[in-house]
Short mmCIF file of C-alpha atoms and ligand atoms in Angstrom, two decimals:
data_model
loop_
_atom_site.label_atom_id
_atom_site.label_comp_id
_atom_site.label_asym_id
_atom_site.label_seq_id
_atom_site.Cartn_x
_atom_site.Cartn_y
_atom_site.Cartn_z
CA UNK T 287 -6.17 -73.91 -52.06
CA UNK T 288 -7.42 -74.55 -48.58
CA UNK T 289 -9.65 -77.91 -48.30
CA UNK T 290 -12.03 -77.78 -45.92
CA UNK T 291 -13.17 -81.51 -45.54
CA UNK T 292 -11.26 -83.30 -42.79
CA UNK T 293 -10.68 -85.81 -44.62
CA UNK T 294 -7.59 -83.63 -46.16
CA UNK T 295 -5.36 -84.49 -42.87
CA UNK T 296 -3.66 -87.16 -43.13
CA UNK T 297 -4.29 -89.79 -40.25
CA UNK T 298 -0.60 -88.37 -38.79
CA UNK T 299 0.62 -84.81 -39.42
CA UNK T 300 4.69 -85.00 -39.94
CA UNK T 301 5.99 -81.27 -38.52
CA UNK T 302 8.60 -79.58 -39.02
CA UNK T 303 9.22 -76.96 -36.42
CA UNK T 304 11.46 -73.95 -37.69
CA UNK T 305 12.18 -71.50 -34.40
CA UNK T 306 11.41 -74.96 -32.23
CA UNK T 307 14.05 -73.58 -29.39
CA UNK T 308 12.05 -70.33 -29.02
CA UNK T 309 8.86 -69.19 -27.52
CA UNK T 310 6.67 -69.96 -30.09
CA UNK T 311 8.62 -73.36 -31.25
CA UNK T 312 7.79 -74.64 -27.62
CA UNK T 313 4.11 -73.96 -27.09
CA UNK T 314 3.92 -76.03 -30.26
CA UNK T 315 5.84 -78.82 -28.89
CA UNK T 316 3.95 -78.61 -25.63
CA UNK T 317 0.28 -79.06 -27.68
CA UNK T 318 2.03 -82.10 -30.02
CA UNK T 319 3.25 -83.82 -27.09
CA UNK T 320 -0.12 -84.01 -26.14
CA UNK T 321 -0.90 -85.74 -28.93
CA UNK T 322 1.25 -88.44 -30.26
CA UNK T 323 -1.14 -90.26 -32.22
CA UNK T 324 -1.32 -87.32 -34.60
CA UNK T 325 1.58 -85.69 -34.86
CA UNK T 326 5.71 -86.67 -35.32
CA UNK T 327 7.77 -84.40 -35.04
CA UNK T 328 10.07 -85.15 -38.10
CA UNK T 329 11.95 -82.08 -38.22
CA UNK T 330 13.36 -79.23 -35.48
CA UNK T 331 15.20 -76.29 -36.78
CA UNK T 332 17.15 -73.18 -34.51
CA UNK T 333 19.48 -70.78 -34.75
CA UNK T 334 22.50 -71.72 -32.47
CA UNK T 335 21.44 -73.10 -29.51
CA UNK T 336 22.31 -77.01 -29.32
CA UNK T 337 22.50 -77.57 -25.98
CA UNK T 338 19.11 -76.45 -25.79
CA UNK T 339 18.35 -78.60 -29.24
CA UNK T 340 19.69 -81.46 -27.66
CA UNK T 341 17.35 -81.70 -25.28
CA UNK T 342 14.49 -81.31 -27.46
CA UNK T 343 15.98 -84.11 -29.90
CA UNK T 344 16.36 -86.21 -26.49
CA UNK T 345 12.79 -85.72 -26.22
CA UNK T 346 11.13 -85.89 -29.47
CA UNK T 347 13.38 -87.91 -31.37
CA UNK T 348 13.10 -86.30 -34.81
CA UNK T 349 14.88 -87.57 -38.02
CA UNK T 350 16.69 -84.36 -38.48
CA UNK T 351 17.70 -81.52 -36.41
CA UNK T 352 19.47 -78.42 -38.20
CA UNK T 353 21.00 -75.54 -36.46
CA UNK T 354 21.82 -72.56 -38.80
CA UNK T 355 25.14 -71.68 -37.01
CA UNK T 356 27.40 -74.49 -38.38
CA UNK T 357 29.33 -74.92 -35.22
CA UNK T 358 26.87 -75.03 -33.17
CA UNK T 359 25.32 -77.96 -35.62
CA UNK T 360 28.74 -79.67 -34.96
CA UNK T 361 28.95 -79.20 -31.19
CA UNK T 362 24.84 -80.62 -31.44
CA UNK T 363 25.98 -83.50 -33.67
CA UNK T 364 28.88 -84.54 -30.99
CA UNK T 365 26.30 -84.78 -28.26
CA UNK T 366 23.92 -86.80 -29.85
CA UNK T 367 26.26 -89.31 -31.58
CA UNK T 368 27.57 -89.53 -27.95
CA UNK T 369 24.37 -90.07 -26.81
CA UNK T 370 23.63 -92.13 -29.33
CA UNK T 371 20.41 -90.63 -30.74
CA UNK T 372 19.10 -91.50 -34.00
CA UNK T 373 18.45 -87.71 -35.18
CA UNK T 374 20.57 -86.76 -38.08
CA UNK T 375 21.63 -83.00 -37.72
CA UNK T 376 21.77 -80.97 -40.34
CA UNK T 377 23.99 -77.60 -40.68
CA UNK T 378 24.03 -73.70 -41.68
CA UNK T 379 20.59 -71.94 -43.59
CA UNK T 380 20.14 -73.91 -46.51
CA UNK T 381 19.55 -76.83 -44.43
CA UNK T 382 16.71 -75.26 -42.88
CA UNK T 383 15.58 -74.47 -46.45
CA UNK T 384 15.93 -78.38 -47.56
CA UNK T 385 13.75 -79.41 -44.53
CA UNK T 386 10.88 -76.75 -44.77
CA UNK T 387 10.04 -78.21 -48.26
CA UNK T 388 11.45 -81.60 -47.97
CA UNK T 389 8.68 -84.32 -49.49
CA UNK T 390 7.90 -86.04 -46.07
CA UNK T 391 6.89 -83.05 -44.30
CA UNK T 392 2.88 -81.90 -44.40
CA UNK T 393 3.09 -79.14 -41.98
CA UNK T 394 5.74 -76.57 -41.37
CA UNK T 395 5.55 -73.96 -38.30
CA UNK T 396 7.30 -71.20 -39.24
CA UNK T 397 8.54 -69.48 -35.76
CA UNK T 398 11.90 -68.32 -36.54
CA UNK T 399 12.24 -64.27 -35.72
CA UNK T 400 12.88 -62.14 -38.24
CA UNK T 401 13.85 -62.01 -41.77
CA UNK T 402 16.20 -65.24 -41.01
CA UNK T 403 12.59 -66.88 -41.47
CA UNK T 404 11.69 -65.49 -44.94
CA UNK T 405 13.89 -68.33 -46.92
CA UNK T 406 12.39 -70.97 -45.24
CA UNK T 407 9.02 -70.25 -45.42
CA UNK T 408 9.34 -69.50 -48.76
CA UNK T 409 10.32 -72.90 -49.51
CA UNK T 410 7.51 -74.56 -47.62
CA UNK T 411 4.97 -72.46 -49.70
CA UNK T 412 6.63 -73.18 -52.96
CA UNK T 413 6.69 -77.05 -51.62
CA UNK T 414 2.35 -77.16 -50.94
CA UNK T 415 2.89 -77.49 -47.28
CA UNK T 416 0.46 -76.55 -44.50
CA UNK T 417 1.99 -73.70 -42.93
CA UNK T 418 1.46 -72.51 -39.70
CA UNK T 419 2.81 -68.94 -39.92
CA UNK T 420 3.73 -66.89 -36.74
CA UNK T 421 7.02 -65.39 -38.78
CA UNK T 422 4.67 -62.34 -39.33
CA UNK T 423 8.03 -60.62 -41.47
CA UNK T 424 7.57 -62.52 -44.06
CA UNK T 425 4.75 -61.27 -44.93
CA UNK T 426 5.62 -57.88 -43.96
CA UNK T 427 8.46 -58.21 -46.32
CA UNK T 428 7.64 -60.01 -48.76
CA UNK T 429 3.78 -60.30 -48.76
CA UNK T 430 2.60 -60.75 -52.94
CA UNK T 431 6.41 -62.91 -53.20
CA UNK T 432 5.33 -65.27 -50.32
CA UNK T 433 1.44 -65.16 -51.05
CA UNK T 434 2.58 -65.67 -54.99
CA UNK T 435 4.81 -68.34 -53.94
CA UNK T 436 1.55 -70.06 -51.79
CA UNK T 437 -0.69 -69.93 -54.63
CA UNK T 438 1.57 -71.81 -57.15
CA UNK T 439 2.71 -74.26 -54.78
CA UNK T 440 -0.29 -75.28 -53.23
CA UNK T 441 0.07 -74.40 -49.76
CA UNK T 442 -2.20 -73.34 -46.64
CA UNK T 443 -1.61 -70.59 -44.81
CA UNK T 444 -3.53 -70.68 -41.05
CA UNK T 445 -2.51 -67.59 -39.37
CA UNK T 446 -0.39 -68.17 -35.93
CA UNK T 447 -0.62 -64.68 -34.57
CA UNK T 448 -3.32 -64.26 -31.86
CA UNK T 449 -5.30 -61.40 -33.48
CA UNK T 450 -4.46 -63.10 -36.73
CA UNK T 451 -5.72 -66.32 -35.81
CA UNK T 452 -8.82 -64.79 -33.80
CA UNK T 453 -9.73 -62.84 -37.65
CA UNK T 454 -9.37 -66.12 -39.16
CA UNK T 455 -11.39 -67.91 -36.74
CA UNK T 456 -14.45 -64.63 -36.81
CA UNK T 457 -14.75 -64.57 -40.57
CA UNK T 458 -17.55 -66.62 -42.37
CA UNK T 459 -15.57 -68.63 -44.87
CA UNK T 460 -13.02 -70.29 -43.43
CA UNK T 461 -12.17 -72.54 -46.06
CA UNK T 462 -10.93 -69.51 -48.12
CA UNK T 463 -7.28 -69.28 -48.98
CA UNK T 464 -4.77 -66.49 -47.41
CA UNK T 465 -4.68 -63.39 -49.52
CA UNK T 466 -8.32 -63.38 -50.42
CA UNK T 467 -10.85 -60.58 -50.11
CA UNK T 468 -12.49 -61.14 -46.97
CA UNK T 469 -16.24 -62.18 -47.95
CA UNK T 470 -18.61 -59.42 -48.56
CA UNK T 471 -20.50 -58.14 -45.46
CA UNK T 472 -17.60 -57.67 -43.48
CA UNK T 473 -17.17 -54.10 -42.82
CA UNK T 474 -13.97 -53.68 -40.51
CA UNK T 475 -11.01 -56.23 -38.91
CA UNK T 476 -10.38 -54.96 -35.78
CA UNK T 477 -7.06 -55.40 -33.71
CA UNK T 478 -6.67 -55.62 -30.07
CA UNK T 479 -3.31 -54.95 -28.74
CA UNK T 480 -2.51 -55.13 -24.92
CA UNK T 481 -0.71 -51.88 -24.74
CA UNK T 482 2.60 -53.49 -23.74
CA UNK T 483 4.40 -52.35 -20.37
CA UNK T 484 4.32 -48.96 -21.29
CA UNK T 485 0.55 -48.31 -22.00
CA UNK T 486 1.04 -45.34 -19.57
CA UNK T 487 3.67 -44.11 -19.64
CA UNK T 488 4.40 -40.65 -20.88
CA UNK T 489 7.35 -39.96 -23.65
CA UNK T 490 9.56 -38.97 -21.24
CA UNK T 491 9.56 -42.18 -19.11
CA UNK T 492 9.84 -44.03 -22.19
CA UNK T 493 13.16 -42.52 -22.71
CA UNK T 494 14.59 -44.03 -20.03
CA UNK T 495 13.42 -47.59 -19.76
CA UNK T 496 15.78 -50.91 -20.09
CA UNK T 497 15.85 -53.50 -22.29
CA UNK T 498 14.66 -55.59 -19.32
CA UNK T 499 11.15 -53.45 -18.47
CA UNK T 500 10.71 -53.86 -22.30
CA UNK T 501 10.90 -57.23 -21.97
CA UNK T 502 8.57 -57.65 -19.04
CA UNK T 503 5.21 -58.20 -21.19
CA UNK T 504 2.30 -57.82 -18.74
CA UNK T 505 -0.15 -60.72 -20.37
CA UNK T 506 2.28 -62.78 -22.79
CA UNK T 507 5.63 -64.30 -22.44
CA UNK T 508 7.30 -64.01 -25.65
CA UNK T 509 10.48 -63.82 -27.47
CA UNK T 510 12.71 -60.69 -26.61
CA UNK T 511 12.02 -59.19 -30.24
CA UNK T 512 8.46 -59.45 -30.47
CA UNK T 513 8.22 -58.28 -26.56
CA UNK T 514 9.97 -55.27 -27.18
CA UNK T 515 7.89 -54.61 -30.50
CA UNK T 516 5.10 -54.90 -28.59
CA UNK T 517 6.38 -52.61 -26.09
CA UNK T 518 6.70 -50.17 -28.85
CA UNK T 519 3.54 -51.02 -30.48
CA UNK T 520 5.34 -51.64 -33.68
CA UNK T 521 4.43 -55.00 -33.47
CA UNK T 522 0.68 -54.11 -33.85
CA UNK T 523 1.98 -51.97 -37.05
CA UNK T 524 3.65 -55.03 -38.29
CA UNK T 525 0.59 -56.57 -37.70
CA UNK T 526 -1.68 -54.10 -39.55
CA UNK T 527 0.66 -54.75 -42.74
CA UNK T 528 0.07 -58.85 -42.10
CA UNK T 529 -3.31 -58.39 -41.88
CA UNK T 530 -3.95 -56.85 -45.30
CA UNK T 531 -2.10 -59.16 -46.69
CA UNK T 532 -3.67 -62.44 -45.15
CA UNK T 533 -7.27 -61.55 -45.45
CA UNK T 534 -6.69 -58.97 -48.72
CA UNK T 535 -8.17 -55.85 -47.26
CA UNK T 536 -7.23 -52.31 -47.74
CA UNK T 537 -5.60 -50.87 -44.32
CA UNK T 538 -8.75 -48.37 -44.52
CA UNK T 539 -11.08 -51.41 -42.81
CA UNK T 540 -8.37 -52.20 -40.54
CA UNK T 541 -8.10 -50.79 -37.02
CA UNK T 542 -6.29 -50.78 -33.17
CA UNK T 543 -7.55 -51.26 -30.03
CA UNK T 544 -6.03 -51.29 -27.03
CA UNK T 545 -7.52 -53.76 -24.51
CA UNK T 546 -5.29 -54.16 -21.62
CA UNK T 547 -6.38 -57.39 -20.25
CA UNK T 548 -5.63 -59.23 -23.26
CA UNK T 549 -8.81 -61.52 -23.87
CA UNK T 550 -10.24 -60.35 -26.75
CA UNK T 551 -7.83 -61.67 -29.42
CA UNK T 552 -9.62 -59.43 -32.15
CA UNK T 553 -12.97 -58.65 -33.73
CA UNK T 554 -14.50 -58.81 -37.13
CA UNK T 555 -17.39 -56.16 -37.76
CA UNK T 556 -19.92 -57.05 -40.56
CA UNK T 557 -22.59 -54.63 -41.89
CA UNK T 558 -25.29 -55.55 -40.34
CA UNK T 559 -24.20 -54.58 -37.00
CA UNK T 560 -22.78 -58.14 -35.62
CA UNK T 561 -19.37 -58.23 -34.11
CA UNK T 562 -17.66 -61.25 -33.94
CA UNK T 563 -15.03 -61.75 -31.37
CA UNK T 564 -12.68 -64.52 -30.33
CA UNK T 565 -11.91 -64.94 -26.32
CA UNK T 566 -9.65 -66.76 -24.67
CA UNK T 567 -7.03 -66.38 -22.12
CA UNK T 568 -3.58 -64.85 -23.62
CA UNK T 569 -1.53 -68.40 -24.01
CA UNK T 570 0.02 -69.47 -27.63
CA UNK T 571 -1.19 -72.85 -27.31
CA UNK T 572 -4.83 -71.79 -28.26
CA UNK T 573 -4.33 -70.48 -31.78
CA UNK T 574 -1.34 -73.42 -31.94
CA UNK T 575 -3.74 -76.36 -31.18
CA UNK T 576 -6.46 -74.46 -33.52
CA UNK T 577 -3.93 -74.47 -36.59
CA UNK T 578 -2.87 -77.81 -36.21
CA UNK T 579 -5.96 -79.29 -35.80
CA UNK T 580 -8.22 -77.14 -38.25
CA UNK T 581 -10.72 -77.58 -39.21
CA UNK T 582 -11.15 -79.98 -35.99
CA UNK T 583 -10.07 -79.23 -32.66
CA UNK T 584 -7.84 -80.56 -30.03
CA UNK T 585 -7.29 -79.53 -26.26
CA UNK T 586 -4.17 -77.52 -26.16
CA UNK T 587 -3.71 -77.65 -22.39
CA UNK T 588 -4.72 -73.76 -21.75
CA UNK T 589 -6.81 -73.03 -18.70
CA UNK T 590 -10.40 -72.38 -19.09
CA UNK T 591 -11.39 -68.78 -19.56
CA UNK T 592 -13.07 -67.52 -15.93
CA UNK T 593 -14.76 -64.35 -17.31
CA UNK T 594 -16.07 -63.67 -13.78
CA UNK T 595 -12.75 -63.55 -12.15
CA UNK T 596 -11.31 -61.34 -15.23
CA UNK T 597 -14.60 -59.31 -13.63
CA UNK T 598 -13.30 -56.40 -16.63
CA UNK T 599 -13.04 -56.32 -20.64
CA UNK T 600 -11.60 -52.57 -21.10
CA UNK T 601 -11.14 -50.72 -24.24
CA UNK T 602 -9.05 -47.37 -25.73
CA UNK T 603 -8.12 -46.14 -28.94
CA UNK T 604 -4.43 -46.03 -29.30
CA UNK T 605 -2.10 -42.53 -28.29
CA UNK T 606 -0.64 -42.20 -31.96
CA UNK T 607 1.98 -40.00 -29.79
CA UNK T 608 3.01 -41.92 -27.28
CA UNK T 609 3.23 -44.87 -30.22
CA UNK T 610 4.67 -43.36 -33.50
CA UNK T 611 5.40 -47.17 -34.71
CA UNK T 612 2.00 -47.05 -35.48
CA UNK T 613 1.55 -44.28 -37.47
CA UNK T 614 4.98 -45.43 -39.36
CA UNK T 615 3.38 -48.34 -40.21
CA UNK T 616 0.30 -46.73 -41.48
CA UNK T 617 2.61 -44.48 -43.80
CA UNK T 618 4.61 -48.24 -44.96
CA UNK T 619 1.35 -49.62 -46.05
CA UNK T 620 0.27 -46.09 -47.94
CA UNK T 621 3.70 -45.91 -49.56
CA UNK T 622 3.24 -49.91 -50.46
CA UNK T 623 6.00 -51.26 -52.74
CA UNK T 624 9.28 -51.60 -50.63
CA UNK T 625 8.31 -49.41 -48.03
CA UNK T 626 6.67 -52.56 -45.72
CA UNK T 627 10.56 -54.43 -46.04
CA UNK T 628 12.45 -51.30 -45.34
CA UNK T 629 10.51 -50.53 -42.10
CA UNK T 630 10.92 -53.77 -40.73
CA UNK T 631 14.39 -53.78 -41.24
CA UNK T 632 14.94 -50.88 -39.69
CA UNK T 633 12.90 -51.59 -36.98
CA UNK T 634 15.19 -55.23 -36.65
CA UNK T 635 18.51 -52.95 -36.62
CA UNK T 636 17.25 -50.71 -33.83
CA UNK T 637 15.62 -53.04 -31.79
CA UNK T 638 19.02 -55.21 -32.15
CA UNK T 639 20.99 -52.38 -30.99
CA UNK T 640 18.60 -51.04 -28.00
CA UNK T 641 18.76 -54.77 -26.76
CA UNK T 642 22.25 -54.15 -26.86
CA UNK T 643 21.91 -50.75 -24.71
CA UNK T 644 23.43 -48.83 -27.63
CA UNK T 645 20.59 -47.02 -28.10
CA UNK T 646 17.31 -45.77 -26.35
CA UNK T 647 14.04 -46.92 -26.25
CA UNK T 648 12.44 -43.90 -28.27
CA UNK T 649 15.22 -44.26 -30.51
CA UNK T 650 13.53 -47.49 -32.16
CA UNK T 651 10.75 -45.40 -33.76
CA UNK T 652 13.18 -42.28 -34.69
CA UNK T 653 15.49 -44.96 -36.74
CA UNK T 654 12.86 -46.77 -38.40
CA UNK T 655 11.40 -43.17 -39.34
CA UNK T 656 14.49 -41.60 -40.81
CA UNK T 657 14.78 -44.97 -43.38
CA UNK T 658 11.27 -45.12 -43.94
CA UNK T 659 11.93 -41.46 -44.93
CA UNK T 660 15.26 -42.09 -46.99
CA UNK T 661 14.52 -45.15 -48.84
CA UNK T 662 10.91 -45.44 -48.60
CA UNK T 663 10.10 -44.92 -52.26
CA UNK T 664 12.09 -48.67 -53.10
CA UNK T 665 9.90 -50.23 -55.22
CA UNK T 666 8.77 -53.71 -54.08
CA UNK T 667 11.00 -56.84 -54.67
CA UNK T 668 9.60 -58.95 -57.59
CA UNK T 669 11.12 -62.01 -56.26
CA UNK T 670 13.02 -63.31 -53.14
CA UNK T 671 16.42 -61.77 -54.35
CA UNK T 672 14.80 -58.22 -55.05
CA UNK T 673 13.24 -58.76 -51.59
CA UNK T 674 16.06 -59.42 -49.69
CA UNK T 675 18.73 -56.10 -51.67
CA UNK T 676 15.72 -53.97 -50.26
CA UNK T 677 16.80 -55.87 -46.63
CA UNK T 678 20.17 -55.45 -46.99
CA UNK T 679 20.40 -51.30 -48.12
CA UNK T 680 17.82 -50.70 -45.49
CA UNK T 681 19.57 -52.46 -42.95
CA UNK T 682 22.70 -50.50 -43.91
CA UNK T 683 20.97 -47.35 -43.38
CA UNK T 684 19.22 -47.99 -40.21
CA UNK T 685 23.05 -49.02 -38.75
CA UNK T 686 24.57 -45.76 -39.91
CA UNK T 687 21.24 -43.84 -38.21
CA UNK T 688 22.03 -46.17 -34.67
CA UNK T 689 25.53 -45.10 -34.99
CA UNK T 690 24.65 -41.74 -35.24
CA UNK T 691 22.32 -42.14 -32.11
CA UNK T 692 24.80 -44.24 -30.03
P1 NAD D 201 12.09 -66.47 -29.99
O1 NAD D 201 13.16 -65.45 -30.01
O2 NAD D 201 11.60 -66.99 -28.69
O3 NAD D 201 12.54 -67.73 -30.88
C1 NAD D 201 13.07 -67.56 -32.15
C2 NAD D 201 13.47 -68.87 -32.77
O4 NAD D 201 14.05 -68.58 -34.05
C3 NAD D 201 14.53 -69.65 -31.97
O5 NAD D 201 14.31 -71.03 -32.09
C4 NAD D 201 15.84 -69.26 -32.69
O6 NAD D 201 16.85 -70.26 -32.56
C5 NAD D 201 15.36 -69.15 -34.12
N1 NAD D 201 16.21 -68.22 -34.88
C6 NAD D 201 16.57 -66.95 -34.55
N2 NAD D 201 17.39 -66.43 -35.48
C7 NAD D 201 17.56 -67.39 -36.42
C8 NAD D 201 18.33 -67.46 -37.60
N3 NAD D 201 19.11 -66.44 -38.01
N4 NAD D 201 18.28 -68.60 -38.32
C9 NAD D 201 17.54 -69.64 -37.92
N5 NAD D 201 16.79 -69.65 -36.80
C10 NAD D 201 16.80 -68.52 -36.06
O7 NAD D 201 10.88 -65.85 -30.85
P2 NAD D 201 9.31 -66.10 -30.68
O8 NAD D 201 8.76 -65.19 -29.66
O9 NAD D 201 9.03 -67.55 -30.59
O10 NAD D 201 8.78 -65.54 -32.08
C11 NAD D 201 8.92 -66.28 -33.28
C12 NAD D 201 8.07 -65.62 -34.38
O11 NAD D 201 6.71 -65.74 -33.99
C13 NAD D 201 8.34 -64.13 -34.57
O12 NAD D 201 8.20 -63.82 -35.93
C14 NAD D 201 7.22 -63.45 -33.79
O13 NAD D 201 6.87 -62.19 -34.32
C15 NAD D 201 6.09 -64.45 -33.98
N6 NAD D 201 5.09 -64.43 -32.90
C16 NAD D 201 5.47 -64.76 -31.64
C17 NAD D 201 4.52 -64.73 -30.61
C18 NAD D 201 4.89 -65.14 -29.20
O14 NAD D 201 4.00 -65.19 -28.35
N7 NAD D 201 6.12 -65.44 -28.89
C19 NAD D 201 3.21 -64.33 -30.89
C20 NAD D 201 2.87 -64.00 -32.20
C21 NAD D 201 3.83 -64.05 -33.21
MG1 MG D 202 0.12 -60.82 -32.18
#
C-alpha cells in the first residue's frame, strides 16, 4: 500500500485540510506556507467558525471551503463573495465528505475532533488518498472499518500523533502499511505521556479543578478536548487503542510512560536490547512536516532541540489511581468488539459536559466507566452504520449517567 520511492509524490501535493480552523489544522498550514512550491492548499474544512475560515481562505486561496454548520457556510459565503474571493464554499457534513475523497485531492489531514471526523476520513481511505491522521477516534472507533476501508482503497496512513508518529518513525520498515504486524524483533512500543497539569495532584485536588486548569497543558497547546483528555490521561488510553491498531500489536507489548518534560515522543524496544527513541521539542509541526514530506524531509519551522538547556530527561510509570482512564482503556481493548467506540463516546459526552461545568473533573472517568460497564459487551460495528448505532446508544447512556451526576 505504502510506496516508498519518492518518486510516488507528485511534484505538488494538493491538501485538503479537514479541522484547518483548529490546533492541529494550523500547524499544518504554518509548515505548507513554508512551502509553496509543494503544496496547494485545495481544500479547508471546519465546523462553524467562518469568520475565522475567512481569513484562512483570504490567505490561502483554496478552491473550496466547507463549513459543516450550514449557516455558518452562508454567513462565510457572504464574506467572500463580498470580498470577492475565488473560493467556492461548500455547506453542512456531506460536503466535507465530497471533498475528503474528491479526485483532485492527494493528501487529506484529518484534524477534525471527535467522531464528527470518522465520515470523512472514511471517505479519503475508501478514495486512495494519503492521509495524514491526527483524528485518533477514528481509529478508536472504528479501527478494522477504517483500516478495511484503507486497504481496499489504496490509501496511506502516516500517523499524526506525536508518540504515533515517533513509533512510526523508530520502527525498521517504514514502507509498511498501517495495520501491519510490526516487523519481527521488536519486542515492546512504548508511550510517553507528559502527565498533563495534574501529574501530582492527589484525587482529591482533582475534584475540584476547572475546565480552565484542565486546559492549561504544561508542554503542548492543543485543542480543549484533547487538553483535557490529556489532563485525564484518557488520551494516552485512546492512544494505547490507536496504537494497536496502526502498527497491529497486541496491547500486551504496549506500554506508558510518563516523562514530564515532553521530549521523548516514544520508544520502540527490539530484542536485542536497542531502544529506539524519537526527540524533539513538543511542537506539532515536527511530525506535520515529517508526514507531508515522507519519505523526504522538509524544515517545519520548530526550534532546534538544546538538550543541554533541557539539562533533564525524567521518567515514571503511570499512578493507575490517580488515572483510571487508563486502566478503562486497558479493559476497552480486552473487551475488543464495541467496547473501544462506546468508551470514547462516553468519554466525548463527559468531557462535553465538564467543559460545560455540569460536571466534575473525576466525573469524566466515573461516566465513561459506568457505560463501559453497561454496554460494553456491543459487538463491533461491521461497517460505518453499525459503527456509528454503537455511537449513538452509548452516547445516550453516558448523557443519562452526566445527568445523574449534574
Ligand atoms: P481543535 O478543537 O483545535 O480543532 C478541531 C477542528 O475540528 C476545528 O477546525 C473544528 O472546526 C473542527 N470540527 C469540530 N467539530 C466538527 C464537526 N462536528 N464537524 C466538522 N468539523 C468539526 O482540535 P485539535 O487539537 O486540532 O485536534 C484535532 C484532532 O487531532 C483530534 O482528534 C486530536 O485528538 C488530534 N490531535 C491533536 C493534537 C494537538 O496537539 N492539538 C495532537 C495529537 C492529536
Ligand atoms: Mg499524542
Amino acid at each position: 500500500m505504502i510506496d516508498t520511492t519518492p518518486a510516488h509524490l507528485p511534484p505538488v501535493q494538493s491538501l485538503a485540510i479537514l479541522g484547518a480552523t483548529g490546533s492541529i489544522g494550523r500547524s499544518t498550514l504554518d509548515v505548507v506556507a513554508r512551502h509553496p512550491e509543494r503544496y496547494r492548499v485545495f481544500a479547508l474544512t471546519a465546523w462553524r467558525s467562518a469568520d475565522d475560515m475567512f481569513e484562512l481562505c483570504r490567505r490561502f486561496a483554496p478552491r473550496y471551503a466547507a463549513l459543516a454548520d450550514p449557516q455558518a457556510a452562508h454567513r462565510l459565503a457572504e464574506r467572500t463573495a463580498a470580498a470577492g474571493l475565488a473560493t467556492e464554499v461548500l455547506a453542512g457534513p456531506d460536503a466535507l465528505v465530497d471533498l475528503a475523497g474528491h479526485d483532485e485531492v492527494d493528501t487529506v489531514m484529518a484534524a477534525i475532533v471527535g467522531a464528527a471526523g470518522l465520515a470523512p476520513a472514511l471517505a479519503a481511505a475508501r478514495g486512495g488518498k494519503r492521509i495524514l491522521l491526527a483524528n485518533k477516534e477514528s481509529l478508536v472507533m472504528a479501527g478494522d472499518v477504517f483500516l478495511r476501508a484503507c486497504r481496499d482503497g489504496g490509501a496511506t496512513v502516516l500517523p499524526i500523533d506525536s508518540e504515533h508518529n515517533a513509533v512510526f518513525q523508530c520502527l525498521p520498515a517504514q514502507g509498511e502499511p498501517a495495520g501491519t504486524r510490526c516487523a519481527a524483533g521488536v519486542r515492546r512500543i512504548v508511550l510517553t505521556a507528559s502527565g498533563g497539569p495534574f501529574r501530582e495532584a492527589s484525587r482529591q485536588d482533582m475534584k475540584h479543578v476547572t475546565p480552565e486548569q484542565a486546559c492549561a497543558h504544561p508542554n503542548w497547546s492543543m485543542g480543549r478536548k484533547i487538553s483535557v483528555d490529556s489532563a485525564t490521561m484518557m488520551n494516552k488510553g485512546l492512544e494505547l487503542i490507536e496504537a494497536c491498531y496502526l502498527f497491529d500489536v497486541p496491547g500486551s507489548q504496549l506500554e506508558v510512560l510518563v516523562h514530564p518534560q515532553s521530549i521523548v515522543h516514544s520508544l520502540v524496544e527490539y530484542v536485542d536490547g536497542s531502544v529506539l527513541a524519537q526527540m524533539g521539542n513538543p511542537d506539532m509541526r515536527t511530525p506535520i512536516a515529517q508526514a507531508l514530506a515522507w519519505p523526504q524531509r522538509i524544515a517545519s519551522g520548530v526550534s532546534w532541540l538544546d538538550l543541554a538547556a533541557v539539562g533533564r530527561l525524567e521518567f515514571q510509570a503511570p499512578d493507575l489511581q490517580r488515572f483510571p482512564c487508563l486502566v478503562l482503556a486497558r479493559d476497552a481493548l480486552e473487551r475488543g468488539g464495541g467496547a473501544p467506540c462506546v468508551l470514547n463516546a462516553a468519554n466525548e459526552i463527559a468531557v462535553a459536559a465538564f467543559l460545560e461545568r455540569r460536571i466534575g473533573f473525576t466525573d469524566i472517568a466515573a461516566v465513561a466507566t459506568e457505560t463501559l460497564q453497561a454496554l460494553g459487551d456491543r459487538p463491533a460495528g461491521a461497517d460505518i452504520d453499525e459503527v456509528l448505532e454503537i455511537d449513538r446508544e452509548a452516547r445516550a447512556r453516558a448523557r443519562t449517567f452526566v445527568s445523574a451526576s449534574e
